Amino acid sequence: MAIEFRPSQALKLFHDLAFALVRDGETDLSARQLAVLLTIYLEAPPHTVRGLAAKLGVTKPVITRALDTMGRLGLLSRRRDDSDRRNVVVQRTVKGALYVERLGDMIVEKANGLPS
Amino acid sequence: MAIEFRPSQALKLFHDLAFALVRDGETDLSARQLAVLLTIYLEAPPHTVRGLAAKLGVTKPVITRALDTMGRLGLLSRRRDDSDRRNVVVQRTVKGALYVERLGDMIVEKANGLPS
DNA sequence: GGAATTCGTTTCGGAGGCGTATTGTTTCCC
DNA sequence: GGGAAACAATACGCCTCCGAAACGAATTCC
């Protein structure tokens, strides 16, 4: 239990974050895309389309499209699994890692600015 | 400076939150819509289309559309300003207040589950 | 080896968002 | 009072996403 704060603080943090994401532009990722991206970068590999779809409770085309979009942005890449060539393994990229890292720093920064 | 945590904790919190928003369905609000909604419920009224657009750095139709969508969901309502009938004042609703409250509780809950 | 299964992708029609430009009201200013 | 300005909403063409279904390729099962 490292982090404890009140709902009002949580909401202000979330507000500031959504606000920053909107104002910065660039990042128009949906909640689904963000969930996929963070799952890939925070949870242990390997990540497959099927696994991500099951984990998020969405259909496979949703994952395919999210990977298309974020792949186009360079935030991740795909590779066929050599041991079972039906599978596609999602791979992290340097650009994606930097993006996620920057996101984490941004949240911390907003949290530090919160009133007590 | 009430809240301090590490980027890794911040990211996990954000991941869990995006994850919950996706899995719960219902809420498919974009970052822009969330930013508008939270601004309305966290910052002091009155809120006009023009003011919200300026604050978020987007065009007015973006705000109009966001208000359309969230109004349809019952999360807020609109009313013409009687003192200046060109303005539209955004009003909070009970349903919207409950939604925001639940969102805050959800964030706090996720934060409490964070590893130290 | 051939049928059934699994996996990711693509297709289809539909819904909703985007930015720009325009419209209809209302108010301001002289 | 009449023209200019301010406000929110709408029209337009474009783009992306959605879920359901169909698809091709690879694997598994007898």
XYZ file of C-alpha atoms in Angstrom, chain B residues 52-108:
57
model
C -14.037 25.032 -22.739
C -12.719 25.194 -26.293
C -10.162 27.829 -25.345
C -9.112 25.972 -22.217
C -8.528 22.697 -24.006
C -7.031 24.243 -27.114
C -9.584 22.749 -29.495
C -12.207 24.171 -31.824
C -15.755 24.890 -30.734
C -17.395 22.126 -32.784
C -15.302 19.663 -30.809
C -16.919 20.902 -27.619
C -20.387 20.974 -29.164
C -20.003 17.375 -30.276
C -18.626 16.278 -26.928
C -21.574 17.921 -25.185
C -23.943 16.242 -27.655
C -22.513 12.821 -26.921
C -22.280 13.154 -23.160
C -25.614 14.919 -23.032
C -27.116 11.929 -24.819
C -25.566 9.771 -22.105
C -27.133 11.977 -19.441
C -23.754 12.977 -18.005
C -24.483 16.698 -18.377
C -27.026 19.105 -19.788
C -27.108 22.454 -21.561
C -29.051 25.597 -20.846
C -29.126 28.958 -22.513
C -27.751 31.759 -20.421
C -30.609 34.148 -19.672
C -28.369 37.116 -19.044
C -26.709 36.663 -22.440
C -28.719 34.436 -24.652
C -25.853 33.834 -27.028
C -24.136 31.731 -24.401
C -24.850 28.167 -23.487
C -24.108 27.124 -19.942
C -23.155 23.541 -19.289
C -24.853 22.063 -16.256
C -23.998 19.090 -14.134
C -26.425 16.226 -13.689
C -26.906 13.687 -10.941
C -25.902 10.892 -13.261
C -22.773 12.743 -14.315
C -21.824 13.463 -10.716
C -22.229 9.797 -9.846
C -20.140 8.797 -12.819
C -17.309 11.137 -11.872
C -17.505 10.039 -8.263
C -17.297 6.410 -9.256
C -14.316 7.223 -11.443
C -12.510 8.798 -8.509
C -13.225 5.835 -6.290
C -11.952 3.516 -8.998
C -8.653 5.372 -9.251
C -8.178 5.348 -5.486
